[in-house]
Structure formats: C-alpha cells, structure tokens
PDB file of C-alpha atoms and ligand atoms in Angstrom:
ATOM      1  CA  MET A   1       9.655 -41.281  17.173  1.00 61.00           C
ATOM      2  CA  LEU A   2      11.626 -37.923  17.577  1.00 68.00           C
ATOM      3  CA  ASP A   3      12.958 -37.711  21.564  1.00 80.00           C
ATOM      4  CA  GLY A   4      16.317 -35.205  20.933  1.00 88.00           C
ATOM      5  CA  SER A   5      18.581 -38.484  21.485  1.00 95.00           C
ATOM      6  CA  LEU A   6      21.639 -38.383  21.215  1.00 98.00           C
ATOM      7  CA  GLU A   7      22.564 -41.890  22.937  1.00 97.00           C
ATOM      8  CA  GLY A   8      26.535 -42.933  21.644  1.00 97.00           C
ATOM      9  CA  ARG A   9      27.157 -39.728  19.791  1.00 98.00           C
ATOM     10  CA  VAL A  10      30.447 -38.622  19.616  1.00 98.00           C
ATOM     11  CA  ALA A  11      30.526 -33.700  20.358  1.00 98.00           C
ATOM     12  CA  LEU A  12      33.062 -31.548  20.109  1.00 99.00           C
ATOM     13  CA  VAL A  13      32.251 -28.091  21.321  1.00 99.00           C
ATOM     14  CA  THR A  14      34.794 -24.612  20.266  1.00 98.00           C
ATOM     15  CA  GLY A  15      34.904 -22.376  22.769  1.00 98.00           C
ATOM     16  CA  GLY A  16      33.377 -24.610  25.361  1.00 98.00           C
ATOM     17  CA  THR A  17      34.440 -22.958  28.264  1.00 98.00           C
ATOM     18  CA  ARG A  18      31.800 -20.444  29.062  1.00 98.00           C
ATOM     19  CA  GLY A  19      28.344 -18.555  27.639  1.00 98.00           C
ATOM     20  CA  ILE A  20      26.912 -20.412  24.570  1.00 98.00           C
ATOM     21  CA  GLY A  21      29.457 -23.124  24.339  1.00 98.00           C
ATOM     22  CA  LEU A  22      29.669 -23.943  28.144  1.00 98.00           C
ATOM     23  CA  ALA A  23      25.373 -24.717  28.064  1.00 98.00           C
ATOM     24  CA  THR A  24      25.493 -25.543  24.592  1.00 98.00           C
ATOM     25  CA  ALA A  25      28.210 -28.515  25.626  1.00 98.00           C
ATOM     26  CA  ARG A  26      26.060 -29.505  28.368  1.00 98.00           C
ATOM     27  CA  ALA A  27      22.661 -29.739  26.892  1.00 98.00           C
ATOM     28  CA  LEU A  28      24.738 -32.310  24.025  1.00 98.00           C
ATOM     29  CA  ALA A  29      25.737 -34.669  27.380  1.00 98.00           C
ATOM     30  CA  GLU A  30      22.709 -34.064  28.838  1.00 98.00           C
ATOM     31  CA  ALA A  31      21.390 -35.850  25.034  1.00 98.00           C
ATOM     32  CA  GLY A  32      23.684 -38.280  25.612  1.00 98.00           C
ATOM     33  CA  ALA A  33      26.222 -37.823  23.644  1.00 98.00           C
ATOM     34  CA  THR A  34      30.085 -37.874  24.602  1.00 98.00           C
ATOM     35  CA  VAL A  35      31.702 -34.384  24.231  1.00 98.00           C
ATOM     36  CA  VAL A  36      34.584 -33.005  23.793  1.00 98.00           C
ATOM     37  CA  LEU A  37      34.977 -28.849  24.449  1.00 98.00           C
ATOM     38  CA  THR A  38      37.465 -26.580  23.796  1.00 98.00           C
ATOM     39  CA  GLY A  39      38.589 -23.154  24.992  1.00 98.00           C
ATOM     40  CA  ARG A  40      42.162 -21.586  24.719  1.00 98.00           C
ATOM     41  CA  ASP A  41      43.061 -22.169  28.516  1.00 98.00           C
ATOM     42  CA  GLU A  42      43.545 -25.719  28.689  1.00 98.00           C
ATOM     43  CA  ALA A  43      43.043 -25.338  32.752  1.00 98.00           C
ATOM     44  CA  LYS A  44      39.747 -23.384  32.075  1.00 98.00           C
ATOM     45  CA  ALA A  45      39.173 -26.125  29.054  1.00 98.00           C
ATOM     46  CA  LYS A  46      38.925 -29.017  32.580  1.00 98.00           C
ATOM     47  CA  GLU A  47      37.340 -26.794  34.470  1.00 98.00           C
ATOM     48  CA  ALA A  48      34.080 -26.653  32.246  1.00 98.00           C
ATOM     49  CA  ALA A  49      33.705 -30.414  30.554  1.00 98.00           C
ATOM     50  CA  ALA A  50      33.736 -30.869  34.883  1.00 98.00           C
ATOM     51  CA  ALA A  51      31.123 -28.715  35.376  1.00 98.00           C
ATOM     52  CA  ALA A  52      29.045 -29.751  31.401  1.00 98.00           C
ATOM     53  CA  GLY A  53      29.348 -32.499  32.501  1.00 98.00           C
ATOM     54  CA  ALA A  54      31.474 -33.656  28.698  1.00 98.00           C
ATOM     55  CA  ASP A  55      33.942 -36.173  28.292  1.00 98.00           C
ATOM     56  CA  SER A  56      37.162 -33.834  27.575  1.00 98.00           C
ATOM     57  CA  GLY A  57      38.378 -30.657  27.958  1.00 98.00           C
ATOM     58  CA  LEU A  58      41.138 -29.621  25.796  1.00 98.00           C
ATOM     59  CA  ALA A  59      43.603 -26.190  24.256  1.00 98.00           C
ATOM     60  CA  LEU A  60      42.251 -25.080  20.904  1.00 98.00           C
ATOM     61  CA  ASP A  61      43.367 -21.591  19.577  1.00 98.00           C
ATOM     62  CA  VAL A  62      40.845 -22.039  16.634  1.00 98.00           C
ATOM     63  CA  THR A  63      42.962 -19.383  14.536  1.00 98.00           C
ATOM     64  CA  ASP A  64      45.499 -22.643  14.083  1.00 98.00           C
ATOM     65  CA  ALA A  65      45.116 -24.382  10.712  1.00 98.00           C
ATOM     66  CA  LYS A  66      47.116 -26.957  12.190  1.00 98.00           C
ATOM     67  CA  ALA A  67      45.984 -27.328  15.344  1.00 98.00           C
ATOM     68  CA  VAL A  68      42.606 -27.409  14.723  1.00 98.00           C
ATOM     69  CA  SER A  69      42.713 -30.164  11.358  1.00 98.00           C
ATOM     70  CA  THR A  70      45.395 -32.135  14.757  1.00 98.00           C
ATOM     71  CA  LEU A  71      42.921 -31.455  17.772  1.00 98.00           C
ATOM     72  CA  VAL A  72      39.856 -32.729  15.345  1.00 98.00           C
ATOM     73  CA  ARG A  73      42.190 -35.955  14.014  1.00 98.00           C
ATOM     74  CA  GLY A  74      43.165 -36.672  17.250  1.00 98.00           C
ATOM     75  CA  VAL A  75      39.205 -36.630  18.913  1.00 98.00           C
ATOM     76  CA  ALA A  76      37.925 -37.766  16.079  1.00 98.00           C
ATOM     77  CA  LYS A  77      40.785 -41.504  16.608  1.00 98.00           C
ATOM     78  CA  GLU A  78      39.695 -41.931  20.389  1.00 98.00           C
ATOM     79  CA  HIS A  79      36.640 -42.309  20.228  1.00 98.00           C
ATOM     80  CA  GLY A  80      36.164 -43.659  16.419  1.00 97.00           C
ATOM     81  CA  LYS A  81      34.050 -40.903  15.523  1.00 98.00           C
ATOM     82  CA  LEU A  82      32.957 -38.025  15.289  1.00 98.00           C
ATOM     83  CA  ASP A  83      29.060 -36.817  14.731  1.00 98.00           C
ATOM     84  CA  ILE A  84      28.488 -32.949  15.894  1.00 99.00           C
ATOM     85  CA  VAL A  85      31.352 -30.115  15.644  1.00 99.00           C
ATOM     86  CA  VAL A  86      29.476 -26.890  16.777  1.00 99.00           C
ATOM     87  CA  ALA A  87      31.760 -24.372  15.712  1.00 99.00           C
ATOM     88  CA  ASN A  88      31.322 -21.841  18.626  1.00 98.00           C
ATOM     89  CA  ALA A  89      34.261 -20.566  19.406  1.00 98.00           C
ATOM     90  CA  GLY A  90      34.312 -16.532  18.464  1.00 98.00           C
ATOM     91  CA  ILE A  91      34.942 -12.634  19.156  1.00 98.00           C
ATOM     92  CA  MET A  92      33.396  -9.057  19.067  1.00 97.00           C
ATOM     93  CA  GLU A  93      34.375  -5.905  19.695  1.00 96.00           C
ATOM     94  CA  ASP A  94      33.295  -2.421  18.592  1.00 96.00           C
ATOM     95  CA  ALA A  95      34.290   0.038  16.765  1.00 97.00           C
ATOM     96  CA  LEU A  96      32.645   2.469  14.736  1.00 98.00           C
ATOM     97  CA  LEU A  97      34.011   2.700  10.670  1.00 98.00           C
ATOM     98  CA  GLY A  98      36.537   5.571  11.441  1.00 98.00           C
ATOM     99  CA  MET A  99      38.289   4.515  14.064  1.00 98.00           C
ATOM    100  CA  ILE A 100      38.170   0.503  12.778  1.00 98.00           C
ATOM    101  CA  ARG A 101      42.212  -1.308  13.602  1.00 98.00           C
ATOM    102  CA  GLU A 102      43.659  -3.672  11.288  1.00 98.00           C
ATOM    103  CA  GLU A 103      44.299  -5.944  14.566  1.00 98.00           C
ATOM    104  CA  LEU A 104      40.695  -5.306  14.799  1.00 98.00           C
ATOM    105  CA  VAL A 105      40.281  -6.567  11.710  1.00 98.00           C
ATOM    106  CA  ASP A 106      42.441  -9.098  11.587  1.00 98.00           C
ATOM    107  CA  THR A 107      41.555 -10.467  15.096  1.00 98.00           C
ATOM    108  CA  THR A 108      38.371 -10.759  13.856  1.00 98.00           C
ATOM    109  CA  LEU A 109      38.425 -12.348  10.591  1.00 98.00           C
ATOM    110  CA  SER A 110      40.653 -14.749  12.229  1.00 98.00           C
ATOM    111  CA  THR A 111      39.077 -15.619  15.054  1.00 98.00           C
ATOM    112  CA  ASN A 112      34.957 -15.774  13.948  1.00 98.00           C
ATOM    113  CA  VAL A 113      35.526 -16.033  10.017  1.00 99.00           C
ATOM    114  CA  ALA A 114      39.092 -18.474   9.372  1.00 99.00           C
ATOM    115  CA  GLY A 115      38.341 -20.415  12.768  1.00 98.00           C
ATOM    116  CA  THR A 116      35.155 -21.531  11.853  1.00 99.00           C
ATOM    117  CA  LEU A 117      36.147 -22.813   8.812  1.00 98.00           C
ATOM    118  CA  HIS A 118      39.467 -24.315   9.597  1.00 98.00           C
ATOM    119  CA  THR A 119      36.767 -25.588  12.071  1.00 99.00           C
ATOM    120  CA  VAL A 120      33.703 -27.161   9.868  1.00 99.00           C
ATOM    121  CA  GLN A 121      36.872 -27.877   7.399  1.00 98.00           C
ATOM    122  CA  ALA A 122      38.389 -31.047   9.711  1.00 98.00           C
ATOM    123  CA  ALA A 123      34.978 -31.713  11.111  1.00 98.00           C
ATOM    124  CA  ALA A 124      34.339 -32.205   7.284  1.00 98.00           C
ATOM    125  CA  ARG A 125      37.891 -34.515   6.578  1.00 98.00           C
ATOM    126  CA  ALA A 126      36.413 -36.454   9.545  1.00 98.00           C
ATOM    127  CA  MET A 127      33.286 -37.084   9.250  1.00 98.00           C
ATOM    128  CA  MET A 128      33.350 -37.484   4.866  1.00 96.00           C
ATOM    129  CA  ARG A 129      34.582 -41.650   5.825  1.00 89.00           C
ATOM    130  CA  LYS A 130      31.437 -42.273   7.497  1.00 94.00           C
ATOM    131  CA  LYS A 131      28.997 -40.103   5.775  1.00 96.00           C
ATOM    132  CA  THR A 132      27.099 -39.065   7.850  1.00 98.00           C
ATOM    133  CA  GLY A 133      27.467 -36.183  11.001  1.00 98.00           C
ATOM    134  CA  ALA A 134      25.769 -32.553  12.119  1.00 98.00           C
ATOM    135  CA  ILE A 135      28.052 -29.251  11.876  1.00 99.00           C
ATOM    136  CA  VAL A 136      26.764 -26.312  13.710  1.00 99.00           C
ATOM    137  CA  VAL A 137      28.448 -22.658  13.409  1.00 99.00           C
ATOM    138  CA  LEU A 138      27.779 -19.258  14.857  1.00 98.00           C
ATOM    139  CA  ALA A 139      25.984 -16.690  12.920  1.00 98.00           C
ATOM    140  CA  SER A 140      24.777 -13.716  14.099  1.00 98.00           C
ATOM    141  CA  ILE A 141      21.366 -11.858  13.881  1.00 98.00           C
ATOM    142  CA  VAL A 142      24.188  -8.867  13.154  1.00 98.00           C
ATOM    143  CA  GLY A 143      25.753 -10.452   9.989  1.00 98.00           C
ATOM    144  CA  GLU A 144      22.243 -10.764   8.398  1.00 95.00           C
ATOM    145  CA  HIS A 145      20.803  -6.720   9.178  1.00 97.00           C
ATOM    146  CA  GLY A 146      23.850  -5.402   9.909  1.00 97.00           C
ATOM    147  CA  SER A 147      24.706  -2.825  13.567  1.00 96.00           C
ATOM    148  CA  ALA A 148      26.228   0.300  14.028  1.00 96.00           C
ATOM    149  CA  GLY A 149      29.417  -0.020  15.382  1.00 97.00           C
ATOM    150  CA  GLN A 150      29.828  -2.703  14.076  1.00 97.00           C
ATOM    151  CA  THR A 151      30.738  -3.321  11.156  1.00 98.00           C
ATOM    152  CA  VAL A 152      33.790  -5.836  11.301  1.00 98.00           C
ATOM    153  CA  TYR A 153      32.105  -8.315  13.859  1.00 98.00           C
ATOM    154  CA  ALA A 154      29.193  -8.028  11.436  1.00 98.00           C
ATOM    155  CA  ALA A 155      31.146  -8.400   7.927  1.00 98.00           C
ATOM    156  CA  SER A 156      32.558 -12.188   9.518  1.00 98.00           C
ATOM    157  CA  LYS A 157      29.246 -13.120  11.052  1.00 98.00           C
ATOM    158  CA  ALA A 158      27.706 -13.180   7.565  1.00 98.00           C
ATOM    159  CA  ALA A 159      30.675 -14.602   6.355  1.00 99.00           C
ATOM    160  CA  VAL A 160      29.775 -17.630   8.770  1.00 99.00           C
ATOM    161  CA  ALA A 161      26.216 -17.560   7.513  1.00 98.00           C
ATOM    162  CA  ASN A 162      26.978 -18.459   3.992  1.00 98.00           C
ATOM    163  CA  ILE A 163      30.088 -21.489   5.888  1.00 98.00           C
ATOM    164  CA  ALA A 164      27.262 -23.165   7.235  1.00 99.00           C
ATOM    165  CA  ARG A 165      25.030 -22.270   3.108  1.00 98.00           C
ATOM    166  CA  SER A 166      28.001 -22.968   1.282  1.00 98.00           C
ATOM    167  CA  ALA A 167      29.640 -26.700   2.905  1.00 99.00           C
ATOM    168  CA  ALA A 168      25.811 -27.740   3.307  1.00 99.00           C
ATOM    169  CA  LYS A 169      25.712 -27.180  -0.620  1.00 98.00           C
ATOM    170  CA  GLU A 170      29.234 -29.092  -0.323  1.00 98.00           C
ATOM    171  CA  LEU A 171      29.154 -31.800   2.223  1.00 98.00           C
ATOM    172  CA  GLY A 172      24.635 -33.002   1.560  1.00 98.00           C
ATOM    173  CA  ARG A 173      25.595 -36.241  -0.293  1.00 98.00           C
ATOM    174  CA  SER A 174      28.788 -37.514   2.161  1.00 98.00           C
ATOM    175  CA  GLY A 175      25.426 -37.412   4.709  1.00 98.00           C
ATOM    176  CA  ILE A 176      27.092 -34.256   6.355  1.00 98.00           C
ATOM    177  CA  ARG A 177      24.224 -31.086   7.350  1.00 99.00           C
ATOM    178  CA  VAL A 178      25.134 -28.032   7.671  1.00 99.00           C
ATOM    179  CA  ASN A 179      23.515 -25.397   9.929  1.00 99.00           C
ATOM    180  CA  ALA A 180      24.196 -22.110  11.249  1.00 99.00           C
ATOM    181  CA  VAL A 181      21.837 -20.836  13.914  1.00 98.00           C
ATOM    182  CA  ALA A 182      21.796 -16.417  14.229  1.00 98.00           C
ATOM    183  CA  PRO A 183      21.492 -15.836  17.709  1.00 98.00           C
ATOM    184  CA  GLY A 184      20.014 -12.393  19.195  1.00 98.00           C
ATOM    185  CA  VAL A 185      21.414 -10.268  22.325  1.00 97.00           C
ATOM    186  CA  ILE A 186      22.246 -13.613  24.502  1.00 98.00           C
ATOM    187  CA  ASP A 187      23.212 -12.534  28.035  1.00 96.00           C
ATOM    188  CA  THR A 188      26.770 -14.167  28.094  1.00 96.00           C
ATOM    189  CA  ASP A 189      30.620 -12.245  28.771  1.00 96.00           C
ATOM    190  CA  LEU A 190      30.426 -10.854  24.623  1.00 95.00           C
ATOM    191  CA  THR A 191      27.586  -8.995  25.032  1.00 94.00           C
ATOM    192  CA  SER A 192      28.363  -7.433  29.091  1.00 93.00           C
ATOM    193  CA  GLY A 193      29.964  -4.802  27.426  1.00 92.00           C
ATOM    194  CA  LEU A 194      26.225  -3.717  26.580  1.00 93.00           C
ATOM    195  CA  THR A 195      25.164  -0.672  29.380  1.00 94.00           C
ATOM    196  CA  GLU A 196      21.693  -0.951  31.224  1.00 94.00           C
ATOM    197  CA  ASP A 197      19.672   1.217  29.111  1.00 96.00           C
ATOM    198  CA  ALA A 198      21.271  -0.876  25.568  1.00 93.00           C
ATOM    199  CA  LYS A 199      19.674  -4.004  27.553  1.00 95.00           C
ATOM    200  CA  ALA A 200      16.530  -1.935  28.094  1.00 96.00           C
ATOM    201  CA  GLU A 201      16.184  -0.788  23.948  1.00 95.00           C
ATOM    202  CA  ASN A 202      17.024  -4.503  23.442  1.00 95.00           C
ATOM    203  CA  ILE A 203      14.274  -5.415  25.390  1.00 97.00           C
ATOM    204  CA  GLY A 204      11.529  -3.203  24.318  1.00 97.00           C
ATOM    205  CA  LYS A 205      12.324  -4.726  20.874  1.00 97.00           C
ATOM    206  CA  THR A 206      11.789  -8.181  21.851  1.00 98.00           C
ATOM    207  CA  PRO A 207       8.516  -9.221  21.460  1.00 98.00           C
ATOM    208  CA  LEU A 208       9.394 -11.721  23.536  1.00 98.00           C
ATOM    209  CA  GLY A 209       9.879  -9.275  25.602  1.00 98.00           C
ATOM    210  CA  ARG A 210      13.620 -10.896  27.044  1.00 98.00           C
ATOM    211  CA  LEU A 211      17.563 -10.967  26.563  1.00 97.00           C
ATOM    212  CA  GLY A 212      18.728 -14.769  25.679  1.00 98.00           C
ATOM    213  CA  THR A 213      19.637 -16.871  27.181  1.00 98.00           C
ATOM    214  CA  PRO A 214      22.502 -19.794  26.579  1.00 98.00           C
ATOM    215  CA  GLU A 215      20.616 -21.795  26.998  1.00 98.00           C
ATOM    216  CA  ASP A 216      17.458 -20.386  24.354  1.00 98.00           C
ATOM    217  CA  VAL A 217      20.625 -21.107  21.189  1.00 98.00           C
ATOM    218  CA  ALA A 218      22.641 -24.489  22.971  1.00 98.00           C
ATOM    219  CA  ASN A 219      19.050 -26.211  23.168  1.00 98.00           C
ATOM    220  CA  ALA A 220      18.054 -25.456  19.003  1.00 98.00           C
ATOM    221  CA  ILE A 221      21.766 -26.585  18.490  1.00 98.00           C
ATOM    222  CA  ARG A 222      20.890 -29.827  20.330  1.00 98.00           C
ATOM    223  CA  PHE A 223      17.948 -30.266  17.360  1.00 98.00           C
ATOM    224  CA  LEU A 224      20.112 -29.601  14.786  1.00 98.00           C
ATOM    225  CA  VAL A 225      22.548 -31.854  15.342  1.00 98.00           C
ATOM    226  CA  SER A 226      19.387 -34.776  16.449  1.00 98.00           C
ATOM    227  CA  ASP A 227      18.530 -37.230  13.661  1.00 97.00           C
ATOM    228  CA  ASP A 228      14.614 -34.506  14.834  1.00 97.00           C
ATOM    229  CA  ALA A 229      16.493 -32.289  12.233  1.00 98.00           C
ATOM    230  CA  SER A 230      17.709 -35.055   9.554  1.00 98.00           C
ATOM    231  CA  PHE A 231      16.359 -33.260   6.780  1.00 98.00           C
ATOM    232  CA  ILE A 232      17.436 -29.641   7.637  1.00 98.00           C
ATOM    233  CA  THR A 233      20.661 -28.797   5.976  1.00 99.00           C
ATOM    234  CA  GLY A 234      22.062 -25.225   4.693  1.00 98.00           C
ATOM    235  CA  GLN A 235      19.136 -23.168   7.413  1.00 98.00           C
ATOM    236  CA  VAL A 236      20.742 -20.490   9.236  1.00 98.00           C
ATOM    237  CA  LEU A 237      17.930 -20.516  12.108  1.00 98.00           C
ATOM    238  CA  GLY A 238      17.054 -16.982  14.019  1.00 98.00           C
ATOM    239  CA  ILE A 239      17.036 -17.159  18.025  1.00 98.00           C
ATOM    240  CA  ASP A 240      16.102 -13.788  18.914  1.00 98.00           C
ATOM    241  CA  GLY A 241      12.816 -13.597  20.315  1.00 98.00           C
ATOM    242  CA  GLY A 242      11.815 -11.752  17.574  1.00 98.00           C
ATOM    243  CA  LEU A 243      14.288  -9.126  17.469  1.00 97.00           C
ATOM    244  CA  VAL A 244      14.546  -8.938  14.141  1.00 96.00           C
ATOM    245  CA  LEU A 245      10.474  -8.875  13.068  1.00 96.00           C
TER     246      LEU A 245
HETATM  247  N1  NAP B 301      26.043 -13.279  23.227  1.00 91.47           N
HETATM  248  C1  NAP B 301      25.804 -13.381  22.171  1.00 91.47           C
HETATM  249  O1  NAP B 301      25.219 -12.674  21.679  1.00 91.47           O
HETATM  250  C2  NAP B 301      25.915 -13.712  20.783  1.00 91.47           C
HETATM  251  C3  NAP B 301      25.051 -13.164  19.968  1.00 91.47           C
HETATM  252  C4  NAP B 301      24.754 -13.714  18.513  1.00 91.47           C
HETATM  253  C5  NAP B 301      26.397 -14.682  18.143  1.00 91.47           C
HETATM  254  N2  NAP B 301      27.637 -14.710  18.989  1.00 91.47           N
HETATM  255  C6  NAP B 301      28.041 -15.429  19.329  1.00 91.47           C
HETATM  256  O2  NAP B 301      28.014 -16.783  20.157  1.00 91.47           O
HETATM  257  C7  NAP B 301      29.721 -17.249  19.688  1.00 91.47           C
HETATM  258  C8  NAP B 301      29.987 -17.408  21.308  1.00 91.47           C
HETATM  259  O3  NAP B 301      29.509 -16.609  21.932  1.00 91.47           O
HETATM  260  P1  NAP B 301      28.919 -16.509  22.895  1.00 91.47           P
HETATM  261  O4  NAP B 301      28.450 -14.967  23.399  1.00 91.47           O
HETATM  262  O5  NAP B 301      29.231 -17.558  24.191  1.00 91.47           O
HETATM  263  O6  NAP B 301      30.074 -15.527  23.428  1.00 91.47           O
HETATM  264  P2  NAP B 301      32.010 -15.388  25.153  1.00 91.47           P
HETATM  265  O7  NAP B 301      31.061 -16.278  26.248  1.00 91.47           O
HETATM  266  O8  NAP B 301      32.659 -14.384  25.495  1.00 91.47           O
HETATM  267  O9  NAP B 301      33.010 -16.791  24.576  1.00 91.47           O
HETATM  268  C9  NAP B 301      33.504 -17.168  23.277  1.00 91.47           C
HETATM  269  C10 NAP B 301      34.184 -17.971  23.731  1.00 91.47           C
HETATM  270  O10 NAP B 301      35.002 -18.472  22.446  1.00 91.47           O
HETATM  271  C11 NAP B 301      36.114 -18.733  22.295  1.00 91.47           C
HETATM  272  N3  NAP B 301      37.123 -17.870  22.038  1.00 91.47           N
HETATM  273  C12 NAP B 301      37.445 -16.938  21.816  1.00 91.47           C
HETATM  274  N4  NAP B 301      38.357 -16.565  20.732  1.00 91.47           N
HETATM  275  C13 NAP B 301      39.128 -17.915  20.612  1.00 91.47           C
HETATM  276  C14 NAP B 301      40.207 -18.724  19.903  1.00 91.47           C
HETATM  277  N5  NAP B 301      41.133 -17.579  18.603  1.00 91.47           N
HETATM  278  N6  NAP B 301      39.994 -19.868  19.883  1.00 91.47           N
HETATM  279  C15 NAP B 301      39.378 -21.156  20.823  1.00 91.47           C
HETATM  280  N7  NAP B 301      38.683 -19.955  21.449  1.00 91.47           N
HETATM  281  C16 NAP B 301      37.996 -18.626  21.354  1.00 91.47           C
HETATM  282  C17 NAP B 301      36.276 -18.752  24.745  1.00 91.47           C
HETATM  283  O11 NAP B 301      37.572 -19.798  25.024  1.00 91.47           O
HETATM  284  P3  NAP B 301      38.342 -18.965  26.183  1.00 91.47           P
HETATM  285  O12 NAP B 301      38.047 -17.666  25.606  1.00 91.47           O
HETATM  286  O13 NAP B 301      38.131 -19.921  27.200  1.00 91.47           O
HETATM  287  O14 NAP B 301      39.699 -19.349  25.735  1.00 91.47           O
HETATM  288  C18 NAP B 301      35.037 -18.826  24.308  1.00 91.47           C
HETATM  289  O15 NAP B 301      34.871 -19.898  25.112  1.00 91.47           O
HETATM  290  C19 NAP B 301      29.912 -16.621  19.484  1.00 91.47           C
HETATM  291  O16 NAP B 301      30.725 -16.561  18.359  1.00 91.47           O
HETATM  292  C20 NAP B 301      29.729 -15.286  18.934  1.00 91.47           C
HETATM  293  O17 NAP B 301      29.834 -14.286  17.670  1.00 91.47           O
HETATM  294  C21 NAP B 301      27.234 -14.727  20.690  1.00 91.47           C
END
C-alpha cells in the first residue's frame, strides 16, 4: 500500500529559509517527518522552521565542510538517526562568458558543488550505520541542457547531477538512495530577477503553460524520499512542465 507517509522519519533540509527548501521542509513535515531546516542566519532559520511546522531551524553555511559535518552529526545524535537529507542550498548569478569574474566562479562552485558534496558526504556517514536513507540534491534543467549567460551556474548544476549519480552507485549497497531533481523555472527569490518578458517567454515554451511553484518541486522530493520510491536511485528527475521537450 503506497501512502507517501514519512511518519517516524528524521529529515534535514539545507537552505530551508525560503523558496523550494521551505516548501520541501513543509511537505516533509506534513507527511509526518521530524524536520530540521537550515539557513545561513539562525533567526531566519528559526522563523522558517516555525512557518514550515519543522522541529527546528539551525544556522549553517554549506561552504564550510566542518560546520556541515558537525551539524549533520549533531542532528543524527539528537534524534537517534537521520533518514532523509535534501541538499537544497544553492545560489544563481548570471554572467556572460566575457564577464565572468573569478569571485563568481568561487562562490558558485563552493556553494553549489562543494556545499552539496559536503552535505551528501556527511549524510552518507550518518546513514551508513543504519544502512538506510534517502538523499535528494538540487540540480537544474540548465545543468542538463546549458543556458546562455549561465555557464558557471550550468557547470555547477551538471556537477550536482553527477554527485547524485556517483553517490547512488557508491551507496546503493549500503541501502542509501541518492536522486536529483532538475527544476525548470520555479517562481522563487532565485528567479525574481527575470523580466516579465523573460517569464512570458518561458511560459510560452512550457507545454503545461505556467512557471513552476516551490510546491511542485517539494512534492516530487517528498515522493523521492518516501518508500514509494524505494527502487529509484541515481535519477535526475525533471520538474519543468515539459520546458525541455
Ligand atoms: N528557482 C528555480 O527556478 C530553480 C531552478 C533549478 C534549480 N534550483 C535550485 O533549487 C535550490 C533552491 O532554489 P530556490 O529557488 O528555492 O532559491 P532561493 O529562494 O534563493 O533560496 C536559496 C536557499 O539557499 C540558502 N543558501 C544559499 N547559500 C547558502 C549557503 N552558502 N549555505 C547555506 N544555505 C545557503 C538560502 O538561505 P539563506 O539565504 O537564508 O542563508 C535559501 O534558503 C537551489 O539549489 C537552486 O539552484 C532552483
């Protein structure tokens, strides 16, 4: 019987203060999980946790490998286990090839690639003892198909998809599933810089005729971390209304 219940599960969502992370924390909590969410600012993380019905909100910068490891270990210790980790924290800044600054490369790769890697590594360590767990990372259609003006971001998200595929191969025998979601254009702070014309153009190219919502992505993540997806690992699931078709 499939019911999507996450009753009794302990979940961690990075970058849970807004957008897709906040919607995911809410969706997992509504499905019965005990949820810990993080953001760089502790007060904002606590506020978001209260809004999402999460157990707690903690400060974490995912670029800091030691901090990620310590936080993940702490969550697993406090709750006796860690079943679900969603490595959602990420940034996006556009720049045409000729305008790419070294600082943009550093911040994008350290947040999106190294940050995801730190989180998956720490999650795997925490889950290994119980030989069970589900991890989801946030890729992007841009990482699969490229995008003019987004070379750095696209490269980072291609790396994220391959973190999922490689970790899935490595961790499957330990009972740990790792998947990625690849959202299209989702209406969050990250895409708030898009002009109305750019939004209309994207909607025009999307068979389902609208932008995505954070809940569209959160619902897919909730499925991927549930037992309903127990034979799914190493996949990159597009959530884009058909935009890339
Ligand atoms: N929106 C889209 O169209 C779209 C499409 C494809 C993929 N994605 C991916 O989906 C994920 C979430 O996107 P979103 O649209 O929800 O973005 P958002 O609204 O800008 O939220 C980003 C989240 O990441 C956190 N964050 C950023 N840098 C961090 C760091 N160094 N350490 C810890 N947390 C950090 C932010 O927390 P604080 O600022 O509070 O610290 C915030 O909670 C990202 O990985 C993004 O690349 C989004």
